[in-house]
Short mmCIF file of C-alpha atoms and ligand atoms in Angstrom, two decimals:
data_model
loop_
_atom_site.label_atom_id
_atom_site.label_comp_id
_atom_site.label_asym_id
_atom_site.label_seq_id
_atom_site.Cartn_x
_atom_site.Cartn_y
_atom_site.Cartn_z
CA MET A 1 0.03 -0.09 -0.02
CA LYS A 2 1.20 3.47 -0.44
CA LEU A 3 -0.40 6.51 1.10
CA PHE A 4 -0.62 9.61 -0.95
CA PRO A 5 -2.00 12.17 1.28
CA LYS A 6 -1.06 15.28 -0.22
CA LEU A 7 -2.79 14.12 -3.48
CA VAL A 8 -5.76 12.62 -2.01
CA VAL A 9 -8.16 15.39 -2.95
CA VAL A 10 -11.37 15.25 -4.98
CA LEU A 11 -10.33 15.96 -8.48
CA THR A 12 -12.92 16.63 -11.21
CA LEU A 13 -11.94 14.57 -14.14
CA LEU A 14 -12.50 16.54 -17.28
CA MET A 15 -11.36 14.31 -19.88
CA ALA A 16 -13.72 13.83 -22.83
CA ALA A 17 -15.52 10.48 -22.69
CA CYS A 18 -14.40 7.84 -24.84
CA LYS A 19 -15.57 4.30 -24.99
CA GLY A 20 -12.25 2.21 -24.68
CA ALA A 21 -12.16 -1.05 -26.54
CA GLU A 22 -13.33 -3.79 -24.01
CA THR A 23 -11.31 -7.15 -24.54
CA GLY A 24 -11.88 -10.39 -23.13
CA ASN A 25 -8.25 -10.62 -22.38
CA ARG A 26 -8.14 -11.93 -18.86
CA VAL A 27 -8.80 -15.75 -18.98
CA ASP A 28 -5.15 -16.65 -18.13
CA ALA A 29 -3.54 -19.97 -17.76
CA ASN A 30 -3.26 -19.77 -13.94
CA ASP A 31 -0.56 -22.36 -14.02
CA ALA A 32 0.65 -22.36 -10.42
CA GLN A 33 0.29 -25.57 -8.44
CA ALA A 34 -2.11 -24.88 -5.86
CA THR A 35 0.09 -25.64 -2.99
CA VAL A 36 -0.74 -23.87 0.43
CA ALA A 37 2.09 -22.33 2.46
CA PRO A 38 2.33 -23.85 5.78
CA ILE A 39 1.69 -21.89 9.03
CA LEU A 40 4.85 -20.64 10.64
CA SER A 41 5.01 -21.99 14.26
CA THR A 42 7.47 -19.59 15.91
CA ALA A 43 6.29 -17.21 18.62
CA ASP A 44 7.25 -14.09 16.52
CA ALA A 45 4.56 -15.42 13.88
CA VAL A 46 1.72 -15.34 15.83
CA ASP A 47 -0.76 -12.86 14.74
CA PRO A 48 -1.98 -10.52 17.36
CA SER A 49 -4.81 -9.14 15.12
CA SER A 50 -6.55 -12.37 14.43
CA PHE A 51 -8.60 -14.65 16.49
CA ALA A 52 -7.61 -17.83 14.64
CA SER A 53 -5.73 -20.62 15.90
CA PRO A 54 -4.45 -21.83 12.64
CA LEU A 55 -1.97 -24.46 14.11
CA GLU A 56 -5.26 -26.25 15.43
CA ALA A 57 -7.44 -25.52 12.33
CA ARG A 58 -6.76 -23.51 9.22
CA VAL A 59 -8.44 -22.39 6.10
CA LYS A 60 -6.66 -23.43 3.05
CA HIS A 61 -9.13 -22.50 0.03
CA VAL A 62 -11.97 -20.00 -0.07
CA ALA A 63 -14.46 -20.38 -2.75
CA LEU A 64 -16.94 -17.17 -2.81
CA ASP A 65 -20.38 -17.14 -4.64
CA LEU A 66 -21.68 -13.58 -3.96
CA GLY A 67 -24.01 -11.17 -5.45
CA VAL A 68 -23.42 -7.38 -5.18
CA ASP A 69 -26.59 -5.21 -4.23
CA PHE A 70 -25.91 -1.61 -4.77
CA ASP A 71 -29.36 -0.66 -3.32
CA THR A 72 -28.75 -2.29 0.15
CA LYS A 73 -24.95 -1.67 0.15
CA ARG A 74 -24.59 -5.20 0.81
CA ILE A 75 -22.74 -8.41 -0.56
CA GLY A 76 -24.12 -11.54 0.08
CA GLY A 77 -23.95 -15.53 -0.72
CA THR A 78 -21.91 -18.21 0.41
CA ALA A 79 -18.23 -18.65 1.34
CA THR A 80 -16.91 -22.42 1.15
CA LEU A 81 -13.95 -23.01 3.14
CA ASP A 82 -11.65 -25.85 2.71
CA ILE A 83 -10.01 -26.52 5.91
CA ASP A 84 -7.02 -28.53 7.42
CA ARG A 85 -7.23 -29.51 11.11
CA LYS A 86 -5.70 -31.39 13.74
CA PRO A 87 -7.61 -34.91 13.94
CA ASP A 88 -8.75 -33.89 17.51
CA ALA A 89 -9.52 -30.22 16.89
CA ARG A 90 -13.04 -29.56 17.94
CA GLU A 91 -13.56 -26.16 16.30
CA ILE A 92 -12.27 -23.74 13.80
CA ILE A 93 -12.06 -19.90 14.66
CA LEU A 94 -12.55 -17.23 11.88
CA ASP A 95 -12.48 -13.60 11.74
CA ASP A 96 -15.47 -11.60 11.47
CA ASN A 97 -16.49 -7.99 11.78
CA GLY A 98 -20.20 -7.43 11.48
CA LEU A 99 -21.14 -10.18 8.91
CA GLU A 100 -24.71 -11.44 9.06
CA ILE A 101 -24.53 -15.19 9.30
CA GLU A 102 -27.55 -16.90 8.29
CA SER A 103 -26.33 -20.46 8.27
CA VAL A 104 -23.33 -22.84 8.62
CA ALA A 105 -23.11 -26.28 7.21
CA ASP A 106 -20.56 -28.88 6.22
CA ALA A 107 -20.04 -30.06 2.68
CA SER A 108 -23.14 -32.43 2.75
CA GLY A 109 -25.46 -29.66 4.12
CA GLN A 110 -25.41 -30.99 7.80
CA PRO A 111 -25.78 -27.86 9.92
CA LEU A 112 -22.81 -27.11 12.24
CA GLN A 113 -22.75 -25.23 15.35
CA TRP A 114 -21.36 -21.76 15.43
CA LYS A 115 -20.97 -18.87 17.80
CA VAL A 116 -20.02 -15.26 17.44
CA GLY A 117 -17.89 -14.16 20.46
CA ALA A 118 -17.49 -10.85 22.31
CA LYS A 119 -16.47 -7.92 20.13
CA ASP A 120 -12.99 -6.36 20.36
CA PRO A 121 -13.10 -2.55 19.31
CA ASN A 122 -10.01 -3.11 17.12
CA LEU A 123 -10.41 -6.64 15.58
CA GLY A 124 -13.97 -7.36 15.42
CA THR A 125 -15.18 -10.85 16.69
CA PRO A 126 -14.25 -14.46 16.64
CA LEU A 127 -16.62 -16.65 14.82
CA ALA A 128 -16.12 -20.31 16.35
CA ILE A 129 -17.60 -23.25 14.20
CA ALA A 130 -17.94 -26.70 15.93
CA LEU A 131 -16.10 -29.43 13.71
CA ASN A 132 -17.21 -32.95 13.36
CA PRO A 133 -14.30 -35.60 13.20
CA ASP A 134 -14.71 -35.65 9.42
CA THR A 135 -15.41 -32.02 8.72
CA SER A 136 -13.19 -30.94 5.83
CA GLN A 137 -15.45 -28.29 4.30
CA ILE A 138 -17.63 -25.48 5.63
CA VAL A 139 -20.38 -23.70 3.91
CA ILE A 140 -21.33 -20.16 5.39
CA LYS A 141 -24.37 -18.39 4.15
CA TYR A 142 -24.06 -14.63 5.00
CA LYS A 143 -24.24 -10.86 4.00
CA SER A 144 -21.81 -8.11 4.70
CA ALA A 145 -23.30 -5.02 6.67
CA PRO A 146 -23.87 -1.89 4.88
CA GLN A 147 -21.12 -0.22 6.98
CA ALA A 148 -18.51 -2.99 6.14
CA GLY A 149 -15.18 -1.30 6.64
CA ALA A 150 -13.54 -3.13 3.49
CA LEU A 151 -16.24 -1.92 1.13
CA LEU A 152 -16.52 1.73 -0.42
CA TRP A 153 -19.68 2.38 -2.24
CA LEU A 154 -19.76 5.26 -4.46
CA THR A 155 -22.85 6.99 -5.80
CA PRO A 156 -22.80 7.79 -9.62
CA GLU A 157 -21.99 11.44 -8.96
CA GLN A 158 -18.77 10.29 -7.08
CA THR A 159 -17.55 8.82 -10.22
CA ALA A 160 -15.89 10.27 -13.40
CA GLY A 161 -18.76 8.91 -15.69
CA LYS A 162 -21.65 9.89 -13.36
CA LYS A 163 -23.83 7.19 -14.71
CA LEU A 164 -23.33 4.18 -12.70
CA PRO A 165 -22.49 3.60 -8.89
CA PHE A 166 -19.04 2.01 -8.24
CA LEU A 167 -17.88 -0.23 -5.59
CA PHE A 168 -14.35 -1.37 -4.54
CA SER A 169 -12.73 -3.20 -1.36
CA GLN A 170 -9.56 -2.53 0.37
CA GLY A 171 -8.66 -5.21 2.74
CA GLN A 172 -5.53 -4.34 4.07
CA SER A 173 -4.83 -4.41 7.10
CA ILE A 174 -7.62 -6.28 8.77
CA GLU A 175 -10.84 -5.06 6.89
CA ASN A 176 -11.55 -8.19 4.72
CA ARG A 177 -13.19 -9.79 7.88
CA THR A 178 -16.09 -7.40 7.12
CA TRP A 179 -16.93 -9.11 3.84
CA ILE A 180 -15.57 -12.62 3.83
CA PRO A 181 -15.60 -15.13 6.69
CA THR A 182 -12.16 -16.58 6.82
CA GLN A 183 -9.18 -16.44 8.80
CA ASP A 184 -8.00 -12.97 8.19
CA SER A 185 -4.22 -13.10 8.86
CA PRO A 186 -1.39 -12.79 6.50
CA GLY A 187 0.20 -15.88 8.05
CA VAL A 188 -2.71 -17.96 6.93
CA ARG A 189 -2.34 -18.19 3.18
CA GLN A 190 -5.10 -19.24 0.95
CA THR A 191 -5.94 -19.99 -2.46
CA TRP A 192 -9.44 -18.70 -3.56
CA GLU A 193 -11.88 -18.30 -6.10
CA ALA A 194 -15.05 -16.12 -6.66
CA THR A 195 -18.16 -16.11 -8.67
CA ILE A 196 -19.37 -12.52 -8.49
CA ARG A 197 -22.95 -11.41 -9.64
CA VAL A 198 -23.51 -7.67 -10.57
CA PRO A 199 -26.21 -5.83 -12.26
CA ALA A 200 -26.05 -6.31 -16.13
CA GLY A 201 -23.78 -3.57 -17.77
CA MET A 202 -21.35 -3.47 -14.76
CA THR A 203 -18.04 -4.98 -14.76
CA ALA A 204 -16.41 -6.89 -11.77
CA VAL A 205 -12.78 -6.99 -11.56
CA MET A 206 -10.68 -9.00 -8.98
CA SER A 207 -7.13 -9.44 -7.83
CA ALA A 208 -6.67 -12.74 -9.63
CA PRO A 209 -6.95 -14.02 -13.20
CA ARG A 210 -10.40 -14.67 -14.82
CA GLY A 211 -11.53 -18.23 -14.17
CA ALA A 212 -14.18 -18.21 -17.04
CA GLU A 213 -15.70 -15.60 -19.44
CA PRO A 214 -18.43 -13.59 -17.92
CA ILE A 215 -22.08 -14.12 -18.73
CA THR A 216 -24.72 -11.84 -18.74
CA GLN A 217 -28.52 -13.22 -18.30
CA GLY A 218 -31.59 -12.23 -16.47
CA GLY A 219 -30.55 -8.83 -15.65
CA GLU A 220 -27.08 -9.83 -14.20
CA SER A 221 -23.63 -10.34 -15.15
CA VAL A 222 -21.78 -13.02 -13.63
CA PHE A 223 -17.78 -13.00 -13.25
CA ASN A 224 -15.38 -15.72 -12.14
CA TYR A 225 -12.04 -15.24 -10.93
CA LYS A 226 -9.66 -17.85 -9.71
CA MET A 227 -6.22 -17.40 -7.68
CA ASN A 228 -4.28 -20.67 -7.51
CA HIS A 229 -1.31 -19.07 -5.70
CA SER A 230 -1.81 -18.99 -1.89
CA VAL A 231 -2.05 -15.40 -0.83
CA ALA A 232 -2.80 -13.53 2.37
CA PRO A 233 -6.33 -13.15 2.54
CA TYR A 234 -5.90 -9.33 2.75
CA MET A 235 -5.13 -9.63 -0.96
CA ILE A 236 -8.48 -10.75 -2.02
CA ALA A 237 -9.94 -7.38 -3.61
CA LEU A 238 -12.93 -6.76 -5.85
CA ALA A 239 -14.08 -3.47 -7.70
CA VAL A 240 -17.34 -3.10 -9.70
CA GLY A 241 -18.45 -0.39 -11.81
CA ASP A 242 -18.45 0.94 -15.54
CA LEU A 243 -15.00 -0.39 -16.33
CA ALA A 244 -13.28 -0.45 -19.71
CA PHE A 245 -9.77 -2.04 -20.46
CA LYS A 246 -7.01 -1.11 -22.67
CA PRO A 247 -3.73 -3.13 -23.27
CA LEU A 248 -0.55 -1.60 -22.40
CA GLY A 249 1.85 -4.62 -23.48
CA PRO A 250 1.55 -8.10 -24.02
CA ARG A 251 1.01 -8.95 -20.15
CA THR A 252 0.09 -5.72 -19.01
CA GLY A 253 -3.10 -3.51 -19.17
CA VAL A 254 -5.10 -0.72 -17.54
CA TRP A 255 -8.80 -0.96 -16.34
CA SER A 256 -10.71 2.20 -15.51
CA GLU A 257 -13.99 4.28 -15.96
CA PRO A 258 -14.13 4.80 -19.82
CA ALA A 259 -13.83 8.51 -19.16
CA THR A 260 -10.56 8.12 -17.37
CA LEU A 261 -9.08 5.53 -19.81
CA PRO A 262 -7.32 7.69 -22.40
CA ALA A 263 -5.31 9.59 -19.79
CA ALA A 264 -4.67 6.60 -17.66
CA ALA A 265 -3.21 4.57 -20.44
CA SER A 266 -0.95 7.32 -21.50
CA GLU A 267 0.31 7.84 -18.20
CA LEU A 268 1.01 4.13 -17.70
CA ALA A 269 2.75 3.80 -21.01
CA ASP A 270 5.99 2.43 -19.44
CA THR A 271 4.38 -0.29 -17.28
CA GLU A 272 5.41 -3.17 -19.51
CA LYS A 273 9.08 -1.69 -19.33
CA MET A 274 8.49 -1.40 -15.65
CA VAL A 275 7.78 -5.09 -15.14
CA ALA A 276 10.93 -6.03 -17.25
CA ALA A 277 13.04 -3.66 -15.03
CA ALA A 278 11.72 -5.19 -12.00
CA GLU A 279 12.35 -8.85 -13.34
CA LYS A 280 15.91 -7.98 -14.13
CA LEU A 281 16.47 -7.06 -10.44
CA TYR A 282 14.23 -9.58 -8.70
CA GLY A 283 13.57 -12.46 -10.98
CA PRO A 284 10.56 -13.65 -12.82
CA TYR A 285 7.30 -11.92 -12.32
CA GLN A 286 5.21 -14.81 -10.76
CA TRP A 287 1.66 -13.85 -11.23
CA GLY A 288 0.90 -13.82 -14.81
CA ARG A 289 -0.60 -10.50 -15.91
CA TYR A 290 0.16 -7.31 -14.32
CA ASP A 291 -3.02 -4.94 -14.79
CA VAL A 292 -3.82 -1.53 -13.23
CA LEU A 293 -7.21 -0.43 -12.14
CA VAL A 294 -7.60 3.17 -12.03
CA LEU A 295 -10.25 4.04 -9.63
CA PRO A 296 -12.64 6.85 -9.25
CA PRO A 297 -11.40 9.94 -7.61
CA SER A 298 -12.41 8.96 -4.02
CA PHE A 299 -9.99 6.23 -3.36
CA PRO A 300 -8.38 7.11 -0.02
CA PHE A 301 -4.99 5.69 -0.71
CA GLY A 302 -2.27 6.29 -3.32
CA GLY A 303 -2.32 2.64 -4.37
CA MET A 304 -2.90 -0.97 -3.27
CA GLU A 305 -0.73 -3.84 -4.41
CA ASN A 306 -3.70 -6.44 -5.07
CA PRO A 307 -2.15 -9.20 -6.99
CA ASN A 308 -2.70 -9.15 -10.81
CA MET A 309 -4.46 -5.85 -10.36
CA THR A 310 -2.94 -2.90 -8.69
CA PHE A 311 -5.56 -0.46 -7.43
CA LEU A 312 -4.56 3.16 -8.24
CA THR A 313 -5.84 6.53 -7.40
CA PRO A 314 -6.49 8.73 -10.43
CA THR A 315 -4.51 11.55 -8.75
CA PHE A 316 -1.21 9.88 -10.07
CA ILE A 317 -2.26 10.97 -13.56
CA ALA A 318 -0.02 14.17 -13.72
CA GLY A 319 0.09 14.21 -17.49
CA ASP A 320 3.97 14.02 -17.47
CA LYS A 321 4.61 10.52 -15.75
CA SER A 322 6.24 12.46 -12.69
CA LEU A 323 4.07 10.35 -10.26
CA VAL A 324 4.66 6.75 -11.73
CA SER A 325 7.03 5.83 -8.98
CA LEU A 326 3.70 4.97 -7.37
CA VAL A 327 3.33 2.18 -9.94
CA ALA A 328 6.88 1.27 -9.45
CA HIS A 329 5.81 0.68 -5.84
CA GLU A 330 3.01 -1.22 -6.32
CA LEU A 331 4.48 -3.27 -8.92
CA ALA A 332 7.39 -3.76 -6.50
CA HIS A 333 5.11 -5.41 -4.03
CA SER A 334 4.65 -8.31 -6.45
CA TRP A 335 7.91 -9.65 -4.87
CA SER A 336 7.80 -7.88 -1.52
CA GLY A 337 4.54 -8.12 0.31
CA ASN A 338 2.79 -10.32 -2.29
CA LEU A 339 5.36 -13.31 -2.80
CA ALA A 340 6.97 -12.75 0.72
CA THR A 341 4.37 -11.43 2.94
CA ASN A 342 4.62 -10.15 6.60
CA ALA A 343 3.32 -13.06 8.88
CA ASN A 344 1.58 -10.35 11.20
CA TRP A 345 1.51 -6.69 11.14
CA ASN A 346 4.33 -6.50 13.67
CA ASP A 347 6.50 -6.92 10.60
CA PHE A 348 4.77 -4.60 8.23
CA TRP A 349 8.22 -3.10 7.47
CA LEU A 350 9.13 -6.22 5.54
CA ASN A 351 6.38 -5.69 3.10
CA GLU A 352 6.83 -1.80 2.91
CA GLY A 353 10.54 -1.07 3.68
CA MET A 354 11.69 -3.79 0.95
CA THR A 355 9.02 -2.42 -1.34
CA THR A 356 10.13 1.25 -1.03
CA TYR A 357 13.80 0.03 -1.39
CA ALA A 358 12.93 -1.91 -4.45
CA GLU A 359 10.60 0.85 -5.99
CA ARG A 360 13.76 3.21 -6.14
CA ARG A 361 15.90 0.48 -7.94
CA ILE A 362 13.21 0.20 -10.39
CA VAL A 363 13.02 4.01 -10.68
CA GLU A 364 16.71 4.04 -11.06
CA GLU A 365 16.70 1.42 -13.85
CA LEU A 366 14.07 3.22 -15.79
CA TYR A 367 14.67 7.00 -15.26
CA GLY A 368 18.29 7.16 -13.85
CA LYS A 369 20.03 7.59 -10.62
CA LYS A 370 19.29 11.34 -10.36
CA VAL A 371 15.63 10.86 -10.30
CA ALA A 372 16.07 7.79 -7.67
CA ASP A 373 18.30 9.99 -5.68
CA GLU A 374 15.84 12.76 -5.25
CA GLN A 375 13.18 10.20 -4.10
CA ILE A 376 15.58 8.82 -1.47
CA ALA A 377 16.20 12.37 -0.34
CA LEU A 378 12.44 13.06 -0.01
CA GLY A 379 12.17 9.69 1.71
CA ILE A 380 14.78 10.73 4.55
CA ASP A 381 12.73 13.61 5.22
CA SER A 382 9.69 11.77 5.51
CA MET A 383 11.47 9.35 7.81
CA ASN A 384 12.65 11.92 9.93
CA LYS A 385 9.18 13.53 10.33
CA ALA A 386 7.90 10.24 11.16
CA VAL A 387 10.41 9.83 14.02
CA THR A 388 9.28 13.06 15.46
CA GLU A 389 5.58 12.27 15.09
CA LYS A 390 6.24 8.91 16.72
CA GLY A 391 7.79 10.13 19.83
CA GLY A 392 11.28 10.78 19.04
CA LEU A 393 14.28 8.47 18.63
CA LYS A 394 13.22 6.40 21.56
CA GLY A 395 9.50 6.09 20.43
CA ALA A 396 8.57 2.25 20.41
CA ASP A 397 6.81 2.77 16.96
CA THR A 398 10.18 4.17 15.40
CA ARG A 399 11.39 0.51 15.57
CA LEU A 400 11.08 -1.51 12.37
CA HIS A 401 9.51 -4.44 14.23
CA VAL A 402 6.58 -2.86 16.06
CA ASP A 403 4.15 -4.39 18.53
CA VAL A 404 0.66 -4.06 17.49
CA LYS A 405 -1.05 -6.23 19.98
CA GLY A 406 -4.13 -4.47 21.49
CA ARG A 407 -4.15 -2.00 18.69
CA GLN A 408 -5.56 -1.52 15.29
CA PRO A 409 -2.46 -2.56 13.37
CA ASP A 410 -2.74 0.56 11.16
CA ASP A 411 -2.32 2.78 14.20
CA ALA A 412 1.24 1.49 14.42
CA GLY A 413 2.10 2.31 10.73
CA SER A 414 4.06 5.28 9.62
CA ASP A 415 6.86 6.24 7.21
CA ILE A 416 9.04 4.31 9.50
CA ALA A 417 7.86 1.08 7.78
CA TYR A 418 8.47 2.55 4.52
CA GLU A 419 11.51 4.78 4.75
CA LYS A 420 13.47 3.50 7.72
CA GLY A 421 12.87 0.17 6.35
CA ALA A 422 14.24 1.23 2.95
CA ALA A 423 17.08 3.36 4.54
CA PHE A 424 18.10 0.00 6.61
CA LEU A 425 18.40 -2.14 3.42
CA ARG A 426 20.17 0.78 1.54
CA THR A 427 22.74 0.85 4.59
CA LEU A 428 23.02 -3.19 4.25
CA GLU A 429 23.72 -2.45 0.51
CA ALA A 430 26.33 -0.07 1.15
CA ARG A 431 28.09 -2.27 3.49
CA VAL A 432 28.17 -5.50 1.45
CA GLY A 433 28.13 -4.09 -2.08
CA ARG A 434 25.41 -3.87 -4.61
CA GLU A 435 26.20 -6.97 -6.35
CA ARG A 436 26.10 -9.32 -3.22
CA PHE A 437 23.07 -7.45 -1.78
CA ASP A 438 21.11 -7.95 -4.98
CA GLU A 439 21.80 -11.47 -5.16
CA TRP A 440 20.77 -11.75 -1.23
CA LEU A 441 17.40 -9.93 -2.01
CA LYS A 442 16.63 -11.99 -4.87
CA GLY A 443 17.37 -15.09 -2.92
CA TRP A 444 15.04 -13.75 -0.25
CA PHE A 445 11.97 -13.60 -2.65
CA ASN A 446 12.98 -16.78 -4.18
CA ARG A 447 13.36 -18.65 -0.79
CA HIS A 448 10.09 -17.13 0.64
CA ALA A 449 7.91 -17.00 -2.49
CA PHE A 450 4.27 -17.37 -1.51
CA GLN A 451 5.21 -17.93 2.05
CA PRO A 452 4.69 -15.69 5.15
CA VAL A 453 7.94 -14.07 6.69
CA THR A 454 9.06 -12.44 9.78
CA SER A 455 12.11 -10.32 10.78
ZN1 ZN B 501 3.37 -0.36 -0.19
#
């Protein structure tokens, strides 16, 4: 994720409306083996922001079948969870925050006992589901609440096109539990698939390759996405709206409202080159396609590194590519954050410090050392400001490895994770030399690909 506060202002997009050519490009061979990462068992990998006890019983695959209702601002349907459990596990604990649960059953439709526990103001509630000795799949029928924290519902007036409403989700750090009943911990990686029903004429995109071509019938369009890599559940993301697509290169493209598409595509013209530059540094891009979704003006972040589909604020469209380092940042997360992911939010710097470091290396490859050095200098300023804001040199939250226990994990976050993390890695690089450091970093991504990591 990249915060972009100075530019998060409501922009009125005045670009001429232009219908981009919609292509059915996104059915990819999702060729990864559906292997699921094990749960780390060390003390530093325990997630204080999740109610789950994944070493007892864990989710390994989520299959969603959901309808999107813009009138009631709810998403509802079923989540079918494949689980692994100790033979004697009596229950599985999921994370929940405001879900309206109708029923819980096993694969054969046999009801399972379930109970929502006491609410924690930061974390939501545990959802405990009793397991029979042979339970390996759980089917939960539910709806999200209209105030679900992960879901942002925009009126037509809040979009560039002004004709249709828009929905997008933002799962990081612990918001996906407001619309998906699962173990919402980055240490519990899961493969997933989703069938999403939306009003006919709207397009649903997700952070995964398409599993099937969309179908429109009976007033609704049905989209299907399938992620065969095991990912942290905060990386499941959805956007629904009046969306059009334009290819940028053989494996890159941009989705946005039609009115925004020409300017977005022009600003993102270097994306294919950027993927190649990142691969040169960090090894093969392992996710198949890299597409960018440019959101309506009210996206409250700069960007979010959802796999296969970076979500970006339209405020990056400066007209002169001066803000495309934001794309380099989100792309770098395809290695740091999405391949090797912090096992819990105490180690958020492993996602963001490595990404900020890598972002500037990509910028250096593409735009030269002078541009990268300017960004590093601005980063040092941001780090120093963050140190002051977080209590000075001895402030607990100025450490790279923080303690989010008892807090909303985002409250511990600051430019420390990003800029002090990046500065630490540059220090190591300076000590051992770029060649050796690059070899180590590439090896880190390789050794921890599709795995949770701790400091
Ligand atoms: Zn980031």
